[in-house]
CSV table of C-alpha atoms and ligand atoms in Angstrom, one decimal:
chain,number,residue,atom,x,y,z
A,18,MET,CA,-45.9,92.1,76.0
A,19,GLY,CA,-49.6,91.9,74.9
A,20,LYS,CA,-48.7,94.0,71.8
A,21,TYR,CA,-46.5,91.2,70.5
A,22,SER,CA,-48.5,88.2,71.7
A,23,ILE,CA,-49.7,85.4,69.5
A,24,PHE,CA,-53.3,86.8,69.8
A,25,SER,CA,-52.1,90.2,68.6
A,26,LEU,CA,-50.4,88.5,65.6
A,27,LEU,CA,-53.6,86.7,64.8
A,28,ARG,CA,-55.7,89.8,65.2
A,29,ASN,CA,-53.5,91.8,63.0
A,30,GLY,CA,-53.3,89.0,60.4
A,31,LEU,CA,-57.1,88.6,60.3
A,32,SER,CA,-57.7,92.3,60.0
A,33,PHE,CA,-55.3,92.4,56.9
A,34,HIS,CA,-52.6,94.2,59.0
A,35,GLU,CA,-54.8,97.3,59.3
A,36,GLY,CA,-53.7,97.8,62.9
A,37,TRP,CA,-49.9,97.6,62.4
A,38,GLU,CA,-48.0,100.7,63.3
A,39,LYS,CA,-46.1,101.8,60.2
A,40,ALA,CA,-42.3,101.5,60.5
A,41,TRP,CA,-42.0,105.0,58.9
A,42,ARG,CA,-44.4,107.7,57.8
A,43,SER,CA,-45.3,108.5,54.3
A,44,PRO,CA,-45.4,112.3,54.4
A,45,GLU,CA,-46.2,114.8,51.7
A,46,PRO,CA,-43.1,116.8,50.7
A,47,LYS,CA,-42.8,120.2,52.5
A,48,PRO,CA,-41.9,123.2,50.3
A,49,GLU,CA,-38.5,123.6,52.1
A,50,TYR,CA,-36.0,121.6,54.2
A,51,ASP,CA,-32.6,122.3,55.7
A,52,ALA,CA,-31.2,119.4,53.7
A,53,ILE,CA,-32.3,117.1,50.9
A,54,ILE,CA,-30.8,113.7,50.3
A,55,VAL,CA,-31.4,112.3,46.8
A,56,GLY,CA,-31.6,108.5,46.7
A,57,GLY,CA,-33.3,106.3,49.2
A,58,GLY,CA,-30.8,103.4,49.2
A,59,GLY,CA,-28.9,102.3,52.2
A,60,HIS,CA,-26.3,105.1,51.8
A,61,GLY,CA,-28.9,107.9,51.5
A,62,LEU,CA,-30.9,106.6,54.4
A,63,ALA,CA,-27.8,106.2,56.5
A,64,THR,CA,-26.8,109.7,55.7
A,65,ALA,CA,-30.2,111.1,56.8
A,66,TYR,CA,-30.0,109.0,60.0
A,67,TYR,CA,-26.6,110.2,61.0
A,68,LEU,CA,-27.5,113.8,60.0
A,69,ALA,CA,-30.3,113.7,62.5
A,70,LYS,CA,-28.6,111.6,65.2
A,71,GLU,CA,-25.0,112.9,65.1
A,72,HIS,CA,-25.6,116.5,63.9
A,73,GLY,CA,-29.1,117.4,65.1
A,74,LEU,CA,-30.2,118.2,61.6
A,75,THR,CA,-33.7,116.8,61.5
A,76,ASN,CA,-35.5,119.0,59.0
A,77,VAL,CA,-34.3,116.6,56.3
A,78,ALA,CA,-36.0,114.9,53.3
A,79,VAL,CA,-34.9,111.7,51.6
A,80,LEU,CA,-36.3,111.7,48.0
A,81,GLU,CA,-36.5,108.3,46.3
A,82,LYS,CA,-37.8,107.9,42.8
A,83,GLY,CA,-39.0,104.3,43.4
A,84,TRP,CA,-39.2,102.5,46.7
A,85,ILE,CA,-36.5,102.6,49.4
A,86,GLY,CA,-33.9,99.9,49.0
A,87,GLY,CA,-35.2,99.0,45.5
A,88,GLY,CA,-31.9,99.9,43.8
A,89,ASN,CA,-28.5,98.2,44.5
A,90,THR,CA,-29.2,98.0,48.2
A,91,GLY,CA,-31.9,95.4,47.7
A,92,ARG,CA,-30.0,93.7,44.8
A,93,ASN,CA,-26.6,93.0,46.3
A,94,THR,CA,-25.1,89.8,47.6
A,95,THR,CA,-24.7,91.3,51.1
A,96,ILE,CA,-20.9,90.7,51.6
A,97,ILE,CA,-19.2,93.0,54.1
A,98,ARG,CA,-15.5,93.1,54.9
A,99,SER,CA,-12.7,95.7,55.3
A,100,ASN,CA,-9.7,94.0,53.7
A,101,TYR,CA,-8.5,96.9,51.5
A,102,LEU,CA,-4.9,97.7,50.5
A,103,TRP,CA,-4.4,101.4,51.1
A,104,ASP,CA,-4.5,103.2,54.4
A,105,GLU,CA,-7.3,105.6,53.3
A,106,SER,CA,-9.5,102.7,52.3
A,107,ALA,CA,-8.7,100.6,55.3
A,108,ALA,CA,-9.7,103.4,57.6
A,109,ILE,CA,-13.1,104.1,56.0
A,110,TYR,CA,-14.1,100.4,55.4
A,111,GLU,CA,-13.0,99.5,58.9
A,112,LYS,CA,-15.1,102.3,60.4
A,113,SER,CA,-18.0,100.9,58.4
A,114,LEU,CA,-17.4,97.4,59.6
A,115,GLN,CA,-17.2,98.6,63.2
A,116,LEU,CA,-20.5,100.5,62.7
A,117,TYR,CA,-22.0,97.3,61.3
A,118,GLU,CA,-20.9,95.4,64.4
A,119,GLY,CA,-23.0,97.7,66.6
A,120,LEU,CA,-25.8,98.5,64.1
A,121,SER,CA,-28.5,96.1,65.3
A,122,GLN,CA,-28.2,97.6,68.8
A,123,ASP,CA,-27.9,101.2,67.5
A,124,LEU,CA,-31.0,100.9,65.3
A,125,ASN,CA,-32.8,98.4,67.6
A,126,PHE,CA,-33.5,96.5,64.4
A,127,ASN,CA,-31.9,93.1,63.6
A,128,ILE,CA,-29.7,93.4,60.5
A,129,MET,CA,-28.8,89.7,60.8
A,130,LEU,CA,-25.1,90.4,60.8
A,131,SER,CA,-23.2,87.1,60.4
A,132,GLN,CA,-19.4,87.3,60.7
A,133,ARG,CA,-18.8,84.0,59.1
A,134,GLY,CA,-15.5,85.0,57.3
A,135,VAL,CA,-14.7,86.1,53.8
A,136,MET,CA,-12.2,84.0,51.9
A,137,ASN,CA,-10.4,85.1,48.7
A,138,LEU,CA,-8.9,82.3,46.7
A,139,ALA,CA,-5.5,82.4,44.9
A,140,HIS,CA,-5.2,80.3,41.7
A,141,ASN,CA,-1.7,81.3,40.6
A,142,LEU,CA,1.5,82.9,41.9
A,143,HIS,CA,0.3,86.4,41.0
A,144,ASP,CA,-2.9,86.0,43.0
A,145,MET,CA,-0.9,84.6,45.9
A,146,ARG,CA,1.6,87.5,45.9
A,147,GLU,CA,-1.2,90.1,45.6
A,148,LEU,CA,-3.1,88.5,48.6
A,149,GLN,CA,0.1,88.3,50.7
A,150,ARG,CA,1.0,91.9,50.1
A,151,ARG,CA,-2.6,93.0,50.9
A,152,VAL,CA,-2.8,90.9,54.1
A,153,HIS,CA,0.4,92.5,55.3
A,154,ALA,CA,-0.9,96.0,54.6
A,155,ILE,CA,-4.2,95.2,56.3
A,156,ARG,CA,-2.5,93.9,59.4
A,157,LEU,CA,-0.3,97.0,59.6
A,158,ASN,CA,-3.5,98.9,59.8
A,159,GLY,CA,-4.5,96.8,62.8
A,160,ILE,CA,-7.3,94.9,60.9
A,161,ASP,CA,-7.7,91.2,61.1
A,162,SER,CA,-6.6,89.2,58.0
A,163,GLU,CA,-4.6,86.1,57.4
A,164,ILE,CA,-3.2,83.8,54.8
A,165,LEU,CA,-4.4,80.2,54.5
A,166,THR,CA,-2.5,77.3,53.0
A,167,THR,CA,-4.3,75.0,50.6
A,168,ALA,CA,-4.7,72.5,53.4
A,169,GLN,CA,-6.3,75.1,55.7
A,170,VAL,CA,-8.6,76.2,52.9
A,171,LYS,CA,-9.7,72.5,52.5
A,172,GLU,CA,-10.2,72.1,56.2
A,173,MET,CA,-12.5,75.2,56.3
A,174,VAL,CA,-14.4,74.5,53.1
A,175,PRO,CA,-14.2,70.7,52.5
A,176,ILE,CA,-16.5,70.9,49.4
A,177,LEU,CA,-14.0,73.0,47.5
A,178,ASN,CA,-12.1,71.2,44.8
A,179,CYS,CA,-8.5,71.6,46.0
A,180,SER,CA,-7.0,69.0,43.7
A,181,PRO,CA,-3.7,70.2,42.1
A,182,LYS,CA,-5.1,68.7,38.9
A,183,SER,CA,-8.2,70.9,38.9
A,184,ARG,CA,-8.8,73.5,36.2
A,185,TYR,CA,-8.4,76.3,38.8
A,186,PRO,CA,-5.9,74.9,41.4
A,187,ILE,CA,-6.0,76.6,44.8
A,188,LEU,CA,-2.6,77.7,46.0
A,189,GLY,CA,-4.0,79.3,49.2
A,190,ALA,CA,-6.3,82.1,50.2
A,191,SER,CA,-6.7,85.2,52.3
A,192,LEU,CA,-9.3,85.2,55.1
A,193,GLN,CA,-10.9,88.0,57.1
A,194,ARG,CA,-12.8,86.3,59.9
A,195,ARG,CA,-14.7,89.4,60.9
A,196,GLY,CA,-16.1,89.7,57.3
A,197,GLY,CA,-19.4,88.1,56.4
A,198,VAL,CA,-22.9,89.0,55.4
A,199,ALA,CA,-25.8,91.1,56.7
A,200,ARG,CA,-29.4,91.3,55.5
A,201,HIS,CA,-29.5,94.1,52.9
A,202,ASP,CA,-33.2,95.0,53.2
A,203,ALA,CA,-32.9,95.1,57.0
A,204,VAL,CA,-30.1,97.6,56.7
A,205,ALA,CA,-32.3,100.0,54.6
A,206,TRP,CA,-35.4,99.4,56.7
A,207,GLY,CA,-33.5,99.9,60.0
A,208,TYR,CA,-31.9,103.2,58.9
A,209,ALA,CA,-35.3,104.3,57.4
A,210,ARG,CA,-37.1,103.6,60.7
A,211,GLY,CA,-34.4,105.2,62.7
A,212,ALA,CA,-34.3,108.4,60.6
A,213,ASP,CA,-38.1,108.7,60.5
A,214,LYS,CA,-38.2,108.5,64.3
A,215,LEU,CA,-35.8,111.4,64.5
A,216,GLY,CA,-38.0,113.5,62.2
A,217,VAL,CA,-36.6,112.8,58.7
A,218,ASP,CA,-39.3,112.8,55.9
A,219,ILE,CA,-38.8,109.7,53.7
A,220,ILE,CA,-40.6,110.5,50.4
A,221,GLN,CA,-40.9,107.6,47.9
A,222,GLN,CA,-42.2,107.8,44.3
A,223,CYS,CA,-40.5,111.2,44.0
A,224,GLU,CA,-37.9,111.5,41.2
A,225,VAL,CA,-35.5,114.4,41.1
A,226,THR,CA,-35.5,115.9,37.6
A,227,GLY,CA,-33.4,119.0,38.1
A,228,ILE,CA,-31.1,120.8,40.5
A,229,LEU,CA,-31.8,124.4,41.3
A,230,ARG,CA,-28.9,126.8,41.6
A,231,GLU,CA,-28.5,130.6,42.1
A,232,GLY,CA,-25.1,132.4,42.0
A,233,GLY,CA,-23.0,129.3,42.3
A,234,LYS,CA,-25.1,127.9,45.2
A,235,VAL,CA,-27.6,125.1,45.3
A,236,THR,CA,-31.2,126.2,46.3
A,237,GLY,CA,-33.2,123.0,45.9
A,238,VAL,CA,-34.5,120.4,43.4
A,239,GLU,CA,-37.2,120.0,40.8
A,240,THR,CA,-39.1,116.7,41.3
A,241,THR,CA,-42.0,114.8,39.9
A,242,ARG,CA,-43.9,116.1,43.0
A,243,GLY,CA,-42.9,119.7,42.6
A,244,THR,CA,-40.1,122.1,43.6
A,245,ILE,CA,-38.5,121.5,47.0
A,246,ARG,CA,-36.1,124.1,48.3
A,247,ALA,CA,-33.0,123.5,50.5
A,248,PRO,CA,-29.6,125.1,51.0
A,249,LYS,CA,-27.9,121.7,51.1
A,250,VAL,CA,-28.5,118.8,48.7
A,251,GLY,CA,-26.6,115.5,48.9
A,252,LEU,CA,-26.7,113.3,45.8
A,253,VAL,CA,-26.5,109.5,46.7
A,254,ALA,CA,-28.0,107.9,43.7
A,255,ALA,CA,-25.8,104.9,42.9
A,256,GLY,CA,-26.4,103.7,39.3
A,257,HIS,CA,-27.4,107.2,38.4
A,258,SER,CA,-24.6,109.3,40.0
A,259,SER,CA,-23.5,110.8,36.7
A,260,VAL,CA,-27.1,111.4,35.6
A,261,LEU,CA,-27.8,113.4,38.7
A,262,ALA,CA,-24.5,115.3,38.6
A,263,GLU,CA,-25.1,116.2,35.0
A,264,MET,CA,-28.3,118.0,36.1
A,265,ALA,CA,-26.0,120.4,38.0
A,266,GLY,CA,-23.5,120.7,35.1
A,267,ILE,CA,-20.9,118.4,36.7
A,268,ARG,CA,-19.2,115.6,34.7
A,269,LEU,CA,-18.1,112.7,36.9
A,270,PRO,CA,-15.4,110.2,36.0
A,271,ILE,CA,-17.9,107.4,36.4
A,272,ASN,CA,-18.8,104.4,34.2
A,273,SER,CA,-22.1,102.6,34.8
A,274,TYR,CA,-22.4,98.8,34.2
A,275,PRO,CA,-24.9,96.1,35.0
A,276,LEU,CA,-23.8,93.7,37.7
A,277,GLN,CA,-25.8,90.5,38.2
A,278,ALA,CA,-26.4,87.9,40.8
A,279,MET,CA,-28.6,84.8,41.3
A,280,VAL,CA,-29.8,82.3,43.9
A,281,SER,CA,-30.2,78.6,43.8
A,282,GLU,CA,-33.0,76.5,45.3
A,283,PRO,CA,-32.6,76.2,49.1
A,284,VAL,CA,-30.5,73.3,50.5
A,285,LYS,CA,-29.4,72.3,54.0
A,286,PRO,CA,-26.5,74.2,55.6
A,287,ILE,CA,-23.5,73.2,53.6
A,288,HIS,CA,-21.4,76.3,53.0
A,289,HIS,CA,-20.4,78.2,56.1
A,290,CYS,CA,-18.3,81.1,55.0
A,291,VAL,CA,-18.1,83.4,51.9
A,292,VAL,CA,-15.8,82.2,49.2
A,293,MET,CA,-14.7,84.6,46.4
A,294,SER,CA,-12.4,83.9,43.4
A,295,ASN,CA,-11.3,87.1,41.7
A,296,ALA,CA,-9.4,85.3,38.9
A,297,VAL,CA,-12.4,83.2,37.7
A,298,HIS,CA,-15.1,85.7,38.6
A,299,VAL,CA,-17.4,83.8,40.9
A,300,TYR,CA,-18.3,84.0,44.5
A,301,VAL,CA,-20.7,82.1,46.7
A,302,SER,CA,-22.3,82.2,50.2
A,303,GLN,CA,-25.3,80.5,51.6
A,304,SER,CA,-28.3,82.5,52.9
A,305,ASP,CA,-30.1,81.8,56.1
A,306,LYS,CA,-32.9,80.3,54.0
A,307,GLY,CA,-30.4,77.8,52.5
A,308,GLU,CA,-30.2,79.4,49.0
A,309,LEU,CA,-26.7,79.7,47.5
A,310,VAL,CA,-26.1,83.3,46.7
A,311,LEU,CA,-24.0,83.5,43.6
A,312,GLY,CA,-22.3,86.5,41.9
A,313,ALA,CA,-20.0,87.3,39.0
A,314,GLY,CA,-18.0,90.1,37.5
A,315,ILE,CA,-19.6,93.2,35.9
A,316,ASP,CA,-21.0,93.0,32.4
A,317,GLY,CA,-18.6,94.0,29.6
A,318,TYR,CA,-20.7,96.9,28.4
A,319,HIS,CA,-22.0,100.1,29.9
A,320,GLY,CA,-25.7,100.0,30.5
A,321,TYR,CA,-28.6,101.0,32.7
A,322,SER,CA,-30.5,97.8,32.5
A,323,GLN,CA,-31.1,95.8,35.7
A,324,ARG,CA,-30.6,92.4,34.0
A,325,GLY,CA,-27.2,91.4,32.7
A,326,SER,CA,-25.9,89.2,29.9
A,327,LEU,CA,-26.2,85.4,29.5
A,328,HIS,CA,-22.5,84.9,28.7
A,329,VAL,CA,-21.6,86.2,32.2
A,330,ILE,CA,-23.9,83.7,33.7
A,331,GLU,CA,-22.4,80.9,31.7
A,332,GLY,CA,-18.8,81.8,32.7
A,333,GLN,CA,-19.8,82.2,36.4
A,334,LEU,CA,-21.6,78.8,36.6
A,335,GLY,CA,-18.8,77.1,34.7
A,336,ALA,CA,-16.3,78.4,37.3
A,337,LEU,CA,-18.7,77.5,40.1
A,338,CYS,CA,-18.9,73.9,39.0
A,339,GLU,CA,-15.1,73.6,38.6
A,340,LEU,CA,-14.6,74.9,42.1
A,341,PHE,CA,-17.6,73.2,43.8
A,342,PRO,CA,-18.4,70.1,41.8
A,343,ILE,CA,-21.1,69.3,44.4
A,344,PHE,CA,-23.2,72.3,43.2
A,345,SER,CA,-23.4,71.1,39.6
A,346,ARG,CA,-26.9,69.5,40.2
A,347,LEU,CA,-28.4,72.5,42.0
A,348,ARG,CA,-31.3,74.3,40.3
A,349,LEU,CA,-31.3,78.1,40.0
A,350,MET,CA,-34.3,80.0,41.1
A,351,ARG,CA,-33.8,83.7,40.4
A,352,GLN,CA,-31.4,86.0,38.6
A,353,TRP,CA,-31.3,89.8,38.6
A,354,GLY,CA,-29.1,92.8,38.1
A,355,GLY,CA,-28.2,96.2,39.5
A,356,ILE,CA,-26.4,99.2,38.0
A,357,VAL,CA,-23.0,99.9,39.5
A,358,ASP,CA,-21.1,103.2,39.1
A,359,THR,CA,-17.4,102.6,38.9
A,360,CYS,CA,-14.6,105.1,39.3
A,361,PRO,CA,-11.3,104.7,37.5
A,362,ASP,CA,-9.4,103.8,40.7
A,363,ALA,CA,-12.2,101.5,42.1
A,364,SER,CA,-12.7,103.8,45.0
A,365,PRO,CA,-15.7,105.9,45.8
A,366,ILE,CA,-16.4,109.7,45.8
A,367,ILE,CA,-17.7,111.2,49.1
A,368,SER,CA,-17.1,114.8,48.5
A,369,LYS,CA,-18.1,118.5,48.3
A,370,SER,CA,-18.7,119.7,44.7
A,371,PRO,CA,-17.8,122.8,42.8
A,372,ILE,CA,-21.3,124.1,43.7
A,373,ASP,CA,-21.8,125.5,47.2
A,374,GLY,CA,-24.2,123.3,49.2
A,375,LEU,CA,-24.1,120.4,46.7
A,376,TYR,CA,-22.4,117.2,47.9
A,377,ILE,CA,-21.8,114.0,45.9
A,378,ASN,CA,-21.5,110.4,47.2
A,379,GLY,CA,-21.2,107.7,44.5
A,380,GLY,CA,-18.8,105.5,42.5
A,381,TRP,CA,-18.9,102.7,45.1
A,382,GLY,CA,-18.9,100.3,42.2
A,383,THR,CA,-19.5,96.7,43.0
A,384,GLY,CA,-18.6,97.1,46.7
A,385,GLY,CA,-20.7,99.7,48.4
A,386,PHE,CA,-23.0,97.6,50.6
A,387,LYS,CA,-20.1,97.0,53.0
A,388,GLY,CA,-19.5,100.8,53.0
A,389,THR,CA,-23.1,101.8,53.8
A,390,PRO,CA,-22.7,102.8,57.5
A,391,GLY,CA,-19.3,104.5,57.0
A,392,SER,CA,-20.5,106.3,53.9
A,393,GLY,CA,-23.6,107.7,55.6
A,394,TRP,CA,-21.6,108.6,58.7
A,395,THR,CA,-18.9,110.5,56.9
A,396,PHE,CA,-21.3,112.0,54.3
A,397,ALA,CA,-23.5,113.4,57.1
A,398,HIS,CA,-20.4,115.0,58.6
A,399,THR,CA,-19.5,116.6,55.3
A,400,ILE,CA,-23.0,117.9,54.7
A,401,ALA,CA,-23.6,119.2,58.2
A,402,ARG,CA,-20.2,120.9,58.6
A,403,ASP,CA,-19.5,121.7,55.0
A,404,GLU,CA,-16.2,120.0,55.2
A,405,PRO,CA,-15.1,116.4,55.0
A,406,HIS,CA,-14.4,114.2,57.9
A,407,GLU,CA,-10.7,113.0,57.9
A,408,LEU,CA,-11.9,109.6,56.9
A,409,ASN,CA,-13.5,110.8,53.7
A,410,ALA,CA,-11.1,113.7,52.9
A,411,PRO,CA,-9.1,111.6,50.5
A,412,PHE,CA,-12.2,110.5,48.5
A,413,THR,CA,-12.7,113.8,46.7
A,414,ILE,CA,-13.6,114.5,43.1
A,415,ASP,CA,-10.4,116.5,42.9
A,416,ARG,CA,-8.3,113.4,43.1
A,417,PHE,CA,-9.0,112.7,39.4
A,418,THR,CA,-7.2,115.9,38.5
A,419,SER,CA,-4.6,116.0,41.3
A,420,GLY,CA,-3.6,112.4,40.6
A,421,ALA,CA,-4.0,111.3,44.2
A,422,LEU,CA,-5.8,108.1,43.2
A,423,ILE,CA,-6.6,105.3,45.6
A,424,ASP,CA,-6.2,102.2,43.4
A,425,GLU,CA,-8.3,99.4,44.9
A,426,HIS,CA,-8.8,97.1,41.9
A,427,GLY,CA,-7.3,94.2,43.8
A,428,ALA,CA,-9.5,94.6,46.9
A,429,ALA,CA,-12.6,95.4,44.8
A,430,ALA,CA,-12.3,91.7,44.1
A,431,VAL,CA,-14.3,89.5,41.9
A,432,ALA,CA,-16.6,92.1,40.5
A,433,HIS,CA,-14.0,94.3,38.7
B,1,FAD,P1,-28.9,102.3,45.8
B,1,FAD,O1,-29.4,101.3,46.8
B,1,FAD,O2,-28.9,101.9,44.4
B,1,FAD,O3,-29.6,103.7,46.1
B,1,FAD,C1,-29.7,104.7,45.1
B,1,FAD,C2,-31.1,105.1,45.0
B,1,FAD,O4,-31.2,106.3,44.2
B,1,FAD,C3,-32.0,104.1,44.3
B,1,FAD,O5,-33.0,103.6,45.2
B,1,FAD,C4,-32.5,104.9,43.1
B,1,FAD,O6,-33.9,104.5,42.8
B,1,FAD,C5,-32.4,106.3,43.6
B,1,FAD,N1,-32.4,107.3,42.5
B,1,FAD,C6,-31.7,107.3,41.3
B,1,FAD,N2,-32.0,108.3,40.6
B,1,FAD,C7,-32.9,109.1,41.3
B,1,FAD,C8,-33.5,110.3,41.1
B,1,FAD,N3,-33.4,111.0,39.9
B,1,FAD,N4,-34.4,110.8,42.0
B,1,FAD,C9,-34.6,110.1,43.2
B,1,FAD,N5,-34.0,108.9,43.4
B,1,FAD,C10,-33.1,108.4,42.5
B,1,FAD,N6,-21.5,95.6,47.6
B,1,FAD,C11,-20.9,95.0,48.7
B,1,FAD,O7,-20.2,95.6,49.5
B,1,FAD,N7,-21.0,93.6,48.9
B,1,FAD,C12,-21.7,92.8,48.0
B,1,FAD,O8,-21.8,91.6,48.2
B,1,FAD,C13,-22.2,93.5,46.8
B,1,FAD,N8,-22.8,92.7,45.9
B,1,FAD,C14,-23.4,93.3,44.8
B,1,FAD,C15,-24.1,92.5,43.9
B,1,FAD,C16,-24.9,93.1,42.9
B,1,FAD,C17,-25.6,92.2,42.0
B,1,FAD,C18,-24.9,94.5,42.8
B,1,FAD,C19,-25.7,95.1,41.7
B,1,FAD,C20,-24.2,95.3,43.7
B,1,FAD,C21,-23.4,94.7,44.7
B,1,FAD,N9,-22.7,95.5,45.6
B,1,FAD,C22,-22.1,94.9,46.7
B,1,FAD,C23,-22.7,96.9,45.5
B,1,FAD,C24,-23.7,97.6,46.4
B,1,FAD,O9,-24.9,97.1,46.2
B,1,FAD,C25,-23.8,99.1,46.1
B,1,FAD,O10,-22.5,99.7,46.0
B,1,FAD,C26,-24.6,99.8,47.2
B,1,FAD,O11,-25.7,99.2,47.5
B,1,FAD,C27,-24.9,101.2,46.8
B,1,FAD,O12,-25.8,101.7,47.8
B,1,FAD,P2,-26.6,103.0,47.5
B,1,FAD,O13,-27.5,103.2,48.7
B,1,FAD,O14,-25.7,104.1,47.2
B,1,FAD,O15,-27.4,102.7,46.2
B,2,PYC,O1,-17.3,94.0,47.5
B,2,PYC,O2,-17.2,92.2,48.6
B,2,PYC,C1,-17.6,92.8,47.7
B,2,PYC,C2,-18.5,92.2,46.7
B,2,PYC,C3,-18.9,90.9,46.7
B,2,PYC,C4,-19.7,90.8,45.6
B,2,PYC,C5,-19.8,92.0,45.0
B,2,PYC,N1,-19.1,92.9,45.7
């Protein structure tokens, strides 16, 4: 108890936090590990955590070129849900949501999960039919999802402009009540702390610059901190998946785009669920601090900048003010971007590769935060056993040559 008392807080504050126990170590890289994970975002850290926890593989390093969670993990708008069309996607995203539901307890770290509901608006007959078809498919998979009438939408979100005369009339919506938000940094930090405690080395400021191979097998990586050897290497570098794969001579069917978001000044609680509009490319939730968290679609051009274009912001804010006239006088505080790697079918790759011991996880596009626990859990299985779990077996690289695509453009929602 004394450790957490007000006196302890004061003592640590006055001593410039010198006495705090670090949440994870900062070790020097060893010359060799049993497995290396490239990328210290949520997916990479979750993979390392489950490798250690579920498979007893603890001689593992996570190599991160910047700081953990500094990529898309710390830049996303924190929406989680499992309302996908196809059985393959429903299974893996639902596994992820279920892991999220127990994650604070599992990691003993509050990820601030708030299952406040995710609503997708329909503005025309096509939207409505797509949502109805998807809600039926989701329910057949035993996952919660429902269709709302315009009146039910208005009751749940009174500040939405539901007038039939509005520029974007609302014909109805889909709702997943178990969907919501979770604190993105906490997810990365919780997994980092959990993995570190199990013996995983988390090595920041360590960029992978080459992938070592001998006789068709991976043997390690070149980094800005020297050569590190391992018989198993997992690439989990969203935003740079194809750059990393190229180092091993593999060409991925991935396109990289900036995706941006912004927050308003904080206001009193006014918006109690997540509302997304695919057709007009805007979505909004309210953070615990009171800021409105606003997102849009991807930029129109490929790029590796973490900024985004002004015209996307103009379109997004125009749509926001049509849908929520009450927000038109809000001031915006910050805007930023991330780099999203999109696959042609808007589904991820969690797969073995043509090189023995090299595994690839990427292409989560605009929607991988919700997938973080499920991705790490299935990728750890794939790496530890050298074969996919049944949940990620459909998400191979081969599907782009076999034709077994998993088209999720509808469920990928606003951002595609
Ligand atoms: P990252 O967190 O990007 O981790 C990859 C890491 O790899 C980075 O830290 C990077 O520095 C590192 N790396 C790259 N190259 C190297 C190298 N050569 N050597 C070592 N390390 C390297 N998804 C949702 O589900 N819900 C949302 O609401 C949502 N909103 C989004 C909003 C925005 C603005 C953005 C940009 C994305 C959003 N996403 C959302 C998508 C989601 O953020 C990503 O799909 C997800 O975070 C990917 O996680 P990750 O751990 O794979 O990637
Ligand atoms: O996948 O739910 C999502 C999402 C919301 C915003 C960006 N991606």
